[in-house]
Amino acid sequence: MIIPIIFVYLALVILVGSLSHRLFRGTGEDYFVATRSIGPFILLMSLFGTNMTAFALLGASGEAYHEGIGVFSLMASSSALIIPSVFFFVGTRLWAIGKREGYITQVQYFRARWGSDRLGLLLFVVLVGLVVPYLLIGVMAGGVTLNQVTDGQIPEWLGGLIICLVVLTYVSTSGLRATAWVNTFQTLVFMILGAVAFVVITRKLGGLSQGLERVMETHPELLIRGEHIKPLQLLTYTCIPLSVGMFPHMFMHWLSARRAEAFRFPLKVYPLCIAAVWVPSVLLGVLGRVDFPDLTVAEANSVLVKMIALHSPEIVAGLLAAGVLAAVMSSLDSQFLSLGSMFTEDIVRHYGFHDRMSEQAQVRAGRLFVVGLVAVIYLLSLVTDRSIFKLAVWSFTGFASLFPVVAAALFWKRSTKYGACASILSVVVLWIYFFRLGWESPGYTLGGTGVMPVAFILGVSALSMIVVSLLTQPPRKSVLRKFFPSS
Amino acid sequence: MGNASIRRLVYAALLLAYLLHNDLWLWNDSRIMLGLPVGLLYHVGFCAAASVILTLLIRFCWPLPQQSSPAAPGTSHKDEAQP
């Protein structure tokens, strides 16, 4: 039953993607940013779906299984405030600049903002370096999940391959419009199916109150934060959601908005969407501790799958598998496309054709890069060790630590290319340093105080930007007039 | 109250919300309220409050000039520059 549901779901995904192709205009701008024509609802679903990975469904329950309800405050409610705030302060402004100047990628903006090709190239390398492991984790997590949900009937290599092929089919044909449409469909699927799984399981347990009473009797520590989370960890973890300010795929979705007002609905509803997805995941993880008391950290990631197998009919397990696939693919597609647009626009078009490249050639190159990237990432996923999952939080740390770059570009006229370079380089050096420490001891915080490394790296990055900018020559007035026209 | 004052109030509410995210007073409180552990219920309420603050930000502090009508597709600077 599970496997037919999965294949019906995948067929629906491809169908939605192919429907969007009817609107495809064959231009580079249409392929990469859907000719900036996306309305409020699809924008919300794209932004939310892209940000919610399989972690929100499976990983959150696994974390809550061990750490309790505090996972919600640590990872979800902080994002509910910070992420839409970044959309408000950063996303809307970048949308306006991108529309006015015709930008498609972040690098195009930063290169022009500080008038430096080298800065653009440095940023390109750093952004690609941070996205690739993130993609790899997505493909591998998809394979692992399919394997678990089907009880081993679909091997991991095949699960990863299926996901890659489906994403490739709709991304390579219609670009961002297909990605946005499919994301809308997939986001609705994983939100609805998550809620269905929650209702079915809690009813079987005799209601949520009864389930929580049993947790209170057996594992009361899961209903408080206690020693699971340190107060400074809660405070400094709020730096992590700043990563959305520098995600290339988020930038791409921002630029796709039809007009600035299209941001309003997503901004208001985003926090509620986060609660709708995370509350059931966290609660099911906590409730799972009663039925499966002795799972290891790795096993706990499938506690949701185990709960469904125990408490609900097989069809719900099939639907959950579809929901997890939805969460995985709605992130992968945007990431693949954003890297395709960066290679096409920032390298091939900028250096190879000096910005003279026909629309058809841009689309061709974009498709070629997406196909190549999917193939490379899939092959890498076959030979990469599962310990790479530990990289996930570090990928977010890197992007979040680069936040001063976009903040300075938008809000600080006196910032210079040298300041930006210093900021980026400080992130690279400190990221490598802390990554080595964190790899050896997962859950590493500075001196065991609870202070997340991201807070320290972010501080140094901001300081580097300020000090070096002030020590170097101010930017030209013509550049400032272009990016700060009101002044 | 002038627009500038309202804007300052909304920004202050945003800052206050950020501070109130650190609910140290509920750290070890295991009561169940409205069917949820109180530490979780607080943060669900926090999400709702975040939505209200974002609504106020949009209403009073919108950073861009209002657009009267949707941009016609394909009329961005880049498209206009195409031969």
XYZ file of C-alpha atoms in Angstrom:
570
model
C 0.000 0.000 0.000
C 2.801 2.431 0.897
C 4.734 2.125 -2.346
C 1.711 2.698 -4.659
C 0.794 5.823 -2.635
C 4.341 7.136 -3.002
C 4.332 6.634 -6.774
C 0.878 8.193 -7.184
C 2.156 11.168 -5.212
C 5.303 11.490 -7.342
C 3.194 11.330 -10.505
C 1.050 14.175 -9.143
C 4.169 16.243 -8.457
C 5.356 15.811 -12.039
C 1.861 16.642 -13.302
C 1.753 19.923 -11.345
C 5.237 20.801 -12.620
C 4.256 20.087 -16.215
C 1.087 22.200 -15.906
C 3.243 25.202 -15.044
C 5.252 24.649 -18.227
C 2.311 25.998 -20.259
C 3.169 29.467 -18.937
C 6.900 29.171 -19.637
C 8.130 32.072 -21.802
C 11.509 30.655 -22.767
C 13.544 33.523 -21.275
C 16.304 33.407 -18.690
C 14.334 35.689 -16.388
C 11.324 33.393 -16.621
C 13.384 30.288 -15.990
C 15.203 31.692 -12.957
C 12.673 34.072 -11.343
C 9.358 33.294 -13.126
C 9.429 36.789 -14.704
C 8.805 38.161 -11.199
C 5.151 37.182 -11.437
C 4.438 35.123 -8.295
C 1.474 36.171 -6.148
C 1.072 36.170 -2.328
C -0.230 32.645 -1.709
C 2.271 30.828 -3.913
C 5.019 33.062 -2.512
C 4.097 31.995 1.042
C 4.018 28.323 0.138
C 7.321 28.574 -1.763
C 9.113 30.409 1.033
C 7.737 28.152 3.735
C 8.130 24.900 1.803
C 11.694 25.751 0.828
C 12.641 26.444 4.442
C 10.933 23.398 5.943
C 13.008 20.329 5.273
C 12.225 16.745 6.276
C 13.738 17.762 9.608
C 10.548 19.631 10.540
C 8.575 16.381 10.289
C 11.019 13.664 11.314
C 14.042 15.343 12.885
C 11.909 17.541 15.152
C 10.107 14.502 16.556
C 13.452 12.766 17.020
C 14.873 15.758 18.895
C 11.715 16.117 21.011
C 11.895 12.416 21.847
C 15.158 13.083 23.710
C 15.004 16.780 24.576
C 11.278 17.321 25.181
C 9.078 20.310 24.415
C 11.993 22.769 24.578
C 12.799 21.861 20.971
C 9.847 23.994 19.897
C 11.117 27.133 21.636
C 14.654 26.510 20.442
C 14.029 25.839 16.770
C 10.462 26.818 15.886
C 9.147 29.846 17.766
C 12.414 31.767 17.354
C 12.117 31.181 13.592
C 8.493 32.337 13.729
C 9.690 35.822 14.705
C 13.109 36.074 13.059
C 12.442 34.590 9.605
C 9.486 36.810 8.625
C 11.330 39.782 10.144
C 14.228 39.072 7.790
C 11.745 38.838 4.917
C 10.357 42.213 5.996
C 13.600 44.133 6.505
C 15.807 42.390 3.930
C 13.616 40.466 1.478
C 11.362 43.339 0.438
C 14.316 45.673 -0.128
C 16.252 43.103 -2.131
C 13.134 42.444 -4.186
C 12.874 46.168 -5.025
C 16.559 46.472 -5.947
C 16.479 43.207 -7.908
C 13.460 44.335 -9.898
C 14.883 47.795 -10.568
C 18.307 46.561 -11.642
C 17.268 43.243 -13.214
C 19.275 41.046 -10.853
C 18.721 37.307 -10.686
C 21.385 36.179 -8.204
C 22.793 37.474 -4.921
C 26.295 37.685 -6.357
C 25.119 40.093 -9.091
C 23.791 42.413 -6.387
C 26.790 42.298 -4.060
C 29.217 42.631 -6.972
C 27.466 45.795 -8.151
C 26.807 47.156 -4.640
C 30.505 47.206 -3.805
C 31.864 47.343 -7.361
C 34.102 44.323 -7.021
C 34.345 41.208 -9.187
C 36.672 39.542 -6.705
C 34.197 40.005 -3.881
C 31.525 38.427 -6.096
C 33.751 35.469 -6.834
C 34.649 34.988 -3.159
C 30.993 35.050 -2.192
C 30.128 32.643 -4.999
C 32.650 30.092 -3.732
C 31.505 30.439 -0.114
C 27.784 30.212 -0.933
C 28.233 27.173 -3.187
C 30.446 25.576 -0.536
C 27.674 25.973 2.032
C 24.775 24.884 -0.209
C 26.350 21.679 -1.563
C 26.475 19.812 1.780
C 22.946 21.018 2.467
C 21.825 19.478 -0.856
C 23.715 16.294 -0.149
C 21.982 15.951 3.202
C 18.605 16.463 1.502
C 19.167 13.711 -1.070
C 20.531 11.308 1.537
C 17.760 12.068 4.033
C 15.189 11.415 1.309
C 16.741 8.029 0.530
C 16.982 7.052 4.197
C 13.388 8.120 4.874
C 11.973 6.213 1.912
C 13.923 3.176 3.050
C 12.545 3.421 6.587
C 8.962 4.157 5.623
C 8.821 1.245 3.178
C 10.465 -1.054 5.692
C 13.517 -1.536 3.468
C 11.606 -2.309 0.268
C 13.097 0.756 -1.418
C 16.875 0.747 -0.841
C 18.485 4.069 0.076
C 20.303 4.430 -3.263
C 17.032 3.982 -5.138
C 15.141 6.371 -2.850
C 17.739 9.104 -3.474
C 17.652 8.395 -7.215
C 13.843 8.601 -7.387
C 13.839 11.931 -5.577
C 16.592 13.356 -7.798
C 14.846 12.276 -11.003
C 11.481 13.723 -10.018
C 13.005 17.054 -8.953
C 15.107 17.136 -12.119
C 12.034 16.540 -14.300
C 10.143 19.626 -13.225
C 13.029 21.961 -12.357
C 14.877 21.466 -15.627
C 11.784 21.947 -17.779
C 10.159 25.049 -16.314
C 12.539 26.466 -13.702
C 11.242 28.609 -10.861
C 7.579 28.700 -11.885
C 7.414 24.889 -11.746
C 9.351 24.970 -8.483
C 6.909 27.483 -6.973
C 3.812 25.605 -8.137
C 5.133 22.240 -6.999
C 6.274 23.768 -3.698
C 2.754 25.060 -3.130
C 1.313 21.613 -3.744
C 3.958 19.891 -1.640
C 3.758 22.343 1.256
C 0.003 21.875 1.467
C 0.550 18.111 1.341
C 3.032 17.962 4.204
C 1.054 20.401 6.343
C -2.215 18.506 5.879
C -0.679 15.046 6.196
C 1.251 16.057 9.314
C -2.026 17.185 10.881
C -3.779 13.969 9.789
C -1.029 11.807 11.317
C -1.277 13.812 14.555
C -5.068 13.472 14.826
C -5.062 9.748 14.002
C -2.350 8.925 16.540
C -3.638 11.073 19.411
C -7.169 9.672 18.984
C -5.735 6.182 19.203
C -3.982 7.203 22.415
C -7.310 8.318 23.886
C -6.732 11.994 23.239
C -3.788 14.352 23.674
C -4.480 14.973 27.380
C -4.382 11.288 28.190
C -1.188 10.857 26.176
C 0.471 13.740 28.015
C -0.618 12.319 31.360
C 1.249 9.131 30.526
C 4.329 11.169 29.620
C 3.990 13.021 32.933
C 4.003 9.684 34.782
C 6.919 8.099 32.940
C 9.096 10.951 31.568
C 8.083 14.232 33.261
C 11.408 15.800 32.264
C 10.177 15.948 28.646
C 7.462 18.443 29.552
C 9.918 21.060 30.793
C 13.205 22.375 29.462
C 15.144 21.617 32.627
C 18.701 20.564 31.865
C 18.004 19.718 28.221
C 18.549 23.274 27.038
C 20.647 26.037 28.579
C 19.160 29.559 28.758
C 22.092 30.995 26.767
C 21.508 28.348 24.127
C 17.902 29.497 23.743
C 19.079 33.090 23.430
C 21.894 32.506 20.943
C 20.044 29.938 18.853
C 17.955 32.885 17.615
C 20.949 33.757 15.402
C 20.432 30.605 13.308
C 17.243 31.766 11.500
C 19.167 34.812 10.233
C 20.544 32.322 7.704
C 17.491 32.969 5.497
C 18.964 36.395 4.759
C 21.831 34.792 2.851
C 20.295 31.619 1.384
C 20.662 31.805 -2.419
C 17.381 29.908 -2.878
C 15.541 32.338 -0.607
C 16.918 35.299 -2.570
C 15.655 33.665 -5.760
C 12.148 33.229 -4.325
C 12.077 36.833 -3.073
C 12.863 38.084 -6.560
C 9.996 36.060 -7.997
C 7.343 38.190 -6.231
C 4.968 40.038 -8.550
C 5.094 43.188 -6.444
C 6.201 44.268 -2.981
C 2.685 43.849 -1.605
C 2.903 40.130 -2.397
C 5.116 39.828 0.687
C 2.385 40.974 3.080
C 0.354 37.790 3.273
C 3.424 35.493 3.702
C 4.800 37.770 6.427
C 1.603 37.604 8.488
C 0.955 33.888 8.070
C 4.483 32.466 8.228
C 4.613 32.280 12.079
C 1.303 30.417 12.161
C 2.500 27.940 9.518
C 5.562 27.203 11.652
C 3.363 26.449 14.667
C 1.035 24.289 12.548
C 3.892 22.046 11.386
C 6.127 21.962 14.461
C 3.603 21.538 17.299
C 2.346 18.125 16.054
C 5.908 16.964 15.269
C 7.238 17.914 18.701
C 4.253 16.462 20.570
C 4.383 13.172 18.671
C 8.091 12.901 19.485
C 7.341 13.402 23.190
C 4.412 10.956 23.135
C 6.575 8.405 21.308
C 8.810 8.114 24.361
C 6.049 6.203 26.161
C 5.598 3.554 23.465
C 9.286 3.324 22.479
C 11.266 4.206 25.599
C 14.783 3.140 24.592
C 15.558 4.502 21.129
C 19.068 5.744 20.345
C 19.635 9.210 18.881
C 19.671 7.821 15.324
C 16.663 5.576 15.904
C 14.669 8.437 17.416
C 14.618 10.175 14.017
C 12.136 7.540 12.884
C 9.969 7.704 16.020
C 7.185 9.297 13.978
C 7.317 6.436 11.471
C 7.224 3.933 14.340
C 4.270 5.701 15.993
C 2.318 5.623 12.758
C 3.115 1.955 12.190
C 1.909 1.195 15.729
C -1.193 3.354 15.928
C -2.608 3.908 12.470
C -3.620 2.048 9.317
C -1.022 1.460 6.615
C -2.540 4.083 4.368
C -1.546 6.793 6.870
C 2.055 5.541 6.730
C 1.911 5.845 2.943
C 0.524 9.351 3.214
C 3.205 10.301 5.721
C 5.853 8.999 3.330
C 4.374 11.295 0.683
C 4.452 14.176 3.184
C 8.111 13.572 3.999
C 8.991 13.369 0.318
C 7.128 16.655 -0.144
C 9.215 18.309 2.548
C 12.476 16.947 1.090
C 11.738 17.851 -2.524
C 10.325 21.311 -1.810
C 13.730 22.287 -0.442
C 15.907 20.427 -2.933
C 14.280 21.895 -6.029
C 14.907 25.512 -5.031
C 18.476 24.783 -3.995
C 19.280 23.026 -7.268
C 17.737 25.840 -9.274
C 19.514 28.574 -7.332
C 22.880 26.915 -7.889
C 22.005 26.497 -11.584
C 21.217 30.205 -11.821
C 24.436 31.133 -10.008
C 26.614 29.059 -12.332
C 24.823 30.429 -15.384
C 24.613 34.093 -14.405
C 27.628 34.606 -12.146
C 30.201 32.501 -13.968
C 29.251 31.592 -17.539
C 27.357 34.754 -18.435
C 29.511 37.173 -16.471
C 32.953 35.834 -17.303
C 32.398 33.826 -20.496
C 30.019 36.115 -22.340
C 30.546 39.403 -20.501
C 26.805 39.620 -19.773
C 25.932 39.197 -23.476
C 24.105 35.900 -23.673
C 20.813 35.262 -25.421
C 17.724 34.336 -23.424
C 17.646 30.866 -24.974
C 21.316 30.319 -24.180
C 20.683 31.280 -20.537
C 17.828 28.792 -20.259
C 19.946 26.106 -21.953
C 22.875 26.727 -19.636
C 20.579 26.817 -16.609
C 19.062 23.458 -17.507
C 22.469 21.969 -18.214
C 23.818 23.067 -14.848
C 20.777 21.783 -12.981
C 21.115 18.369 -14.678
C 24.861 18.285 -13.988
C 24.418 19.335 -10.366
C 21.721 16.765 -9.680
C 23.955 14.042 -11.168
C 26.997 15.133 -9.145
C 25.069 15.467 -5.886
C 23.419 12.088 -6.377
C 26.749 10.368 -7.077
C 28.305 12.074 -4.056
C 25.381 10.899 -1.908
C 26.269 7.293 -2.792
C 29.793 7.563 -1.437
C 29.289 9.996 1.449
C 29.215 8.751 5.001
C 26.054 9.336 7.040
C 28.044 11.407 9.509
C 27.499 14.255 7.046
C 24.110 14.781 8.729
C 26.054 16.493 11.479
C 26.903 19.150 8.889
C 23.313 20.429 8.712
C 23.490 22.853 11.605
C 26.908 24.036 10.374
C 25.521 24.915 6.987
C 22.953 27.136 8.740
C 25.687 28.555 10.977
C 27.696 29.606 7.933
C 24.799 31.341 6.197
C 23.652 33.049 9.412
C 27.175 34.320 10.091
C 27.204 35.985 6.675
C 24.155 38.055 7.621
C 26.206 41.233 8.339
C 27.143 41.261 4.640
C 23.565 41.672 3.439
C 22.653 43.963 6.353
C 25.562 46.295 5.589
C 24.855 46.242 1.854
C 21.279 47.371 2.445
C 21.531 49.661 5.441
C 25.087 51.000 5.771
C 26.243 53.332 3.019
C 29.740 53.609 4.471
C 30.392 49.858 4.135
C 33.098 48.988 1.625
C 34.165 46.002 -0.438
C 37.126 45.503 1.884
C 34.807 45.425 4.870
C 32.619 42.875 3.113
C 35.662 40.735 2.183
C 36.940 40.894 5.763
C 33.533 39.868 7.044
C 33.291 36.896 4.663
C 36.865 35.769 5.355
C 36.333 35.978 9.121
C 33.317 33.697 8.711
C 35.353 31.210 6.657
C 38.204 31.063 9.194
C 36.016 30.854 12.312
C 33.562 28.454 10.680
C 36.391 26.003 9.945
C 37.754 26.420 13.477
C 34.436 25.788 15.234
C 33.380 23.133 12.761
C 36.427 21.057 13.747
C 35.525 21.424 17.416
C 31.842 20.691 16.835
C 32.510 17.654 14.631
C 34.277 15.930 17.500
C 31.660 16.819 20.109
C 28.117 17.299 18.741
C 26.114 19.886 20.663
C 29.299 21.901 21.236
C 28.785 25.326 22.779
C 31.412 27.907 23.721
C 33.064 26.731 26.920
C 29.983 24.621 27.681
C 28.065 27.821 28.501
C 25.282 27.227 26.002
C 26.497 30.029 23.707
C 26.208 28.730 20.150
C 29.282 29.231 17.904
C 27.054 31.098 15.426
C 26.644 33.983 17.891
C 30.407 34.412 18.192
C 31.098 34.102 14.457
C 28.261 36.519 13.687
C 29.697 39.059 16.146
C 33.192 38.845 14.680
C 31.799 39.024 11.159
C 29.865 42.214 11.997
C 32.869 43.723 13.751
C 35.149 42.934 10.802
C 32.698 44.622 8.459
C 32.565 47.766 10.607
C 36.252 48.132 11.454
C 37.650 47.384 7.990
C 35.029 49.543 6.257
C 35.902 52.492 8.464
C 39.615 51.992 7.807
C 39.204 51.945 4.026
C 38.127 54.471 1.425
C 34.365 55.206 1.340
C 32.427 53.946 -1.703
C 31.912 56.226 -4.716
C 28.943 58.584 -4.675
C 27.665 57.269 -8.003
C 27.373 53.791 -6.476
C 25.565 55.152 -3.430
C 23.145 57.119 -5.632
C 22.307 53.903 -7.450
C 21.614 51.830 -4.335
C 20.301 54.560 -2.025
C 18.355 56.746 -4.482
C 16.261 58.466 -1.807
C 19.371 60.017 -0.258
C -0.033 59.985 18.070
C 2.102 60.667 15.005
C 3.256 58.069 12.496
C 6.829 58.250 13.722
C 5.739 57.485 17.294
C 3.624 54.539 16.164
C 6.548 53.217 14.156
C 8.810 53.478 17.196
C 6.220 51.602 19.272
C 5.990 48.800 16.728
C 9.782 48.439 16.569
C 9.810 48.413 20.385
C 7.184 45.635 20.351
C 9.411 43.636 18.009
C 12.377 44.040 20.348
C 10.235 43.190 23.359
C 8.987 40.035 21.650
C 12.582 39.001 20.992
C 13.367 39.427 24.693
C 10.177 37.662 25.818
C 11.136 34.647 23.749
C 13.477 33.807 26.623
C 10.773 32.608 29.031
C 13.082 31.676 31.897
C 10.153 31.826 34.351
C 8.538 28.757 32.706
C 11.750 26.765 32.450
C 10.811 24.084 34.977
C 7.024 24.536 34.987
C 5.361 21.246 34.040
C 1.714 22.346 34.361
C -0.709 21.433 31.606
C -2.823 24.372 30.431
C -5.441 24.249 27.681
C -4.321 20.690 26.974
C -0.648 21.563 26.388
C 2.464 21.754 28.586
C 2.663 25.396 29.641
C 6.203 25.804 28.237
C 4.893 24.748 24.831
C 1.649 26.707 25.076
C 3.619 29.892 25.765
C 5.601 29.475 22.562
C 2.525 28.643 20.496
C 1.121 31.939 21.801
C 4.460 33.525 20.929
C 3.977 32.436 17.294
C 0.539 34.061 17.275
C 2.027 37.234 18.803
C 4.757 37.212 16.134
C 2.042 37.143 13.483
C 0.366 40.185 15.098
C 3.653 42.097 15.287
C 4.382 41.348 11.643
C 0.911 42.623 10.773
C 1.657 45.858 12.656
C 5.032 46.189 10.941
C 3.334 45.855 7.570
C 0.633 48.337 8.528
C 2.799 51.055 10.034
C 6.419 50.508 8.952
C 6.224 49.254 5.353
C 9.686 49.934 3.927
C 8.813 50.483 0.266
C 6.619 52.963 -1.618
C 3.077 51.653 -2.303
C 2.418 50.292 -5.777
C -0.985 51.070 -7.199
C -1.171 48.210 -9.653
C 0.641 44.961 -10.324
C 3.695 45.260 -12.519
C 3.032 43.995 -15.994
C 4.915 40.776 -16.535
C 8.169 41.164 -18.396
C 8.536 44.887 -17.778
C 11.518 44.807 -15.486
C 14.583 46.882 -16.295
C 16.323 43.808 -17.636
C 13.551 42.942 -20.036
C 13.364 46.508 -21.273
C 17.063 46.335 -22.026
C 16.618 43.346 -24.312
C 16.898 44.141 -28.030
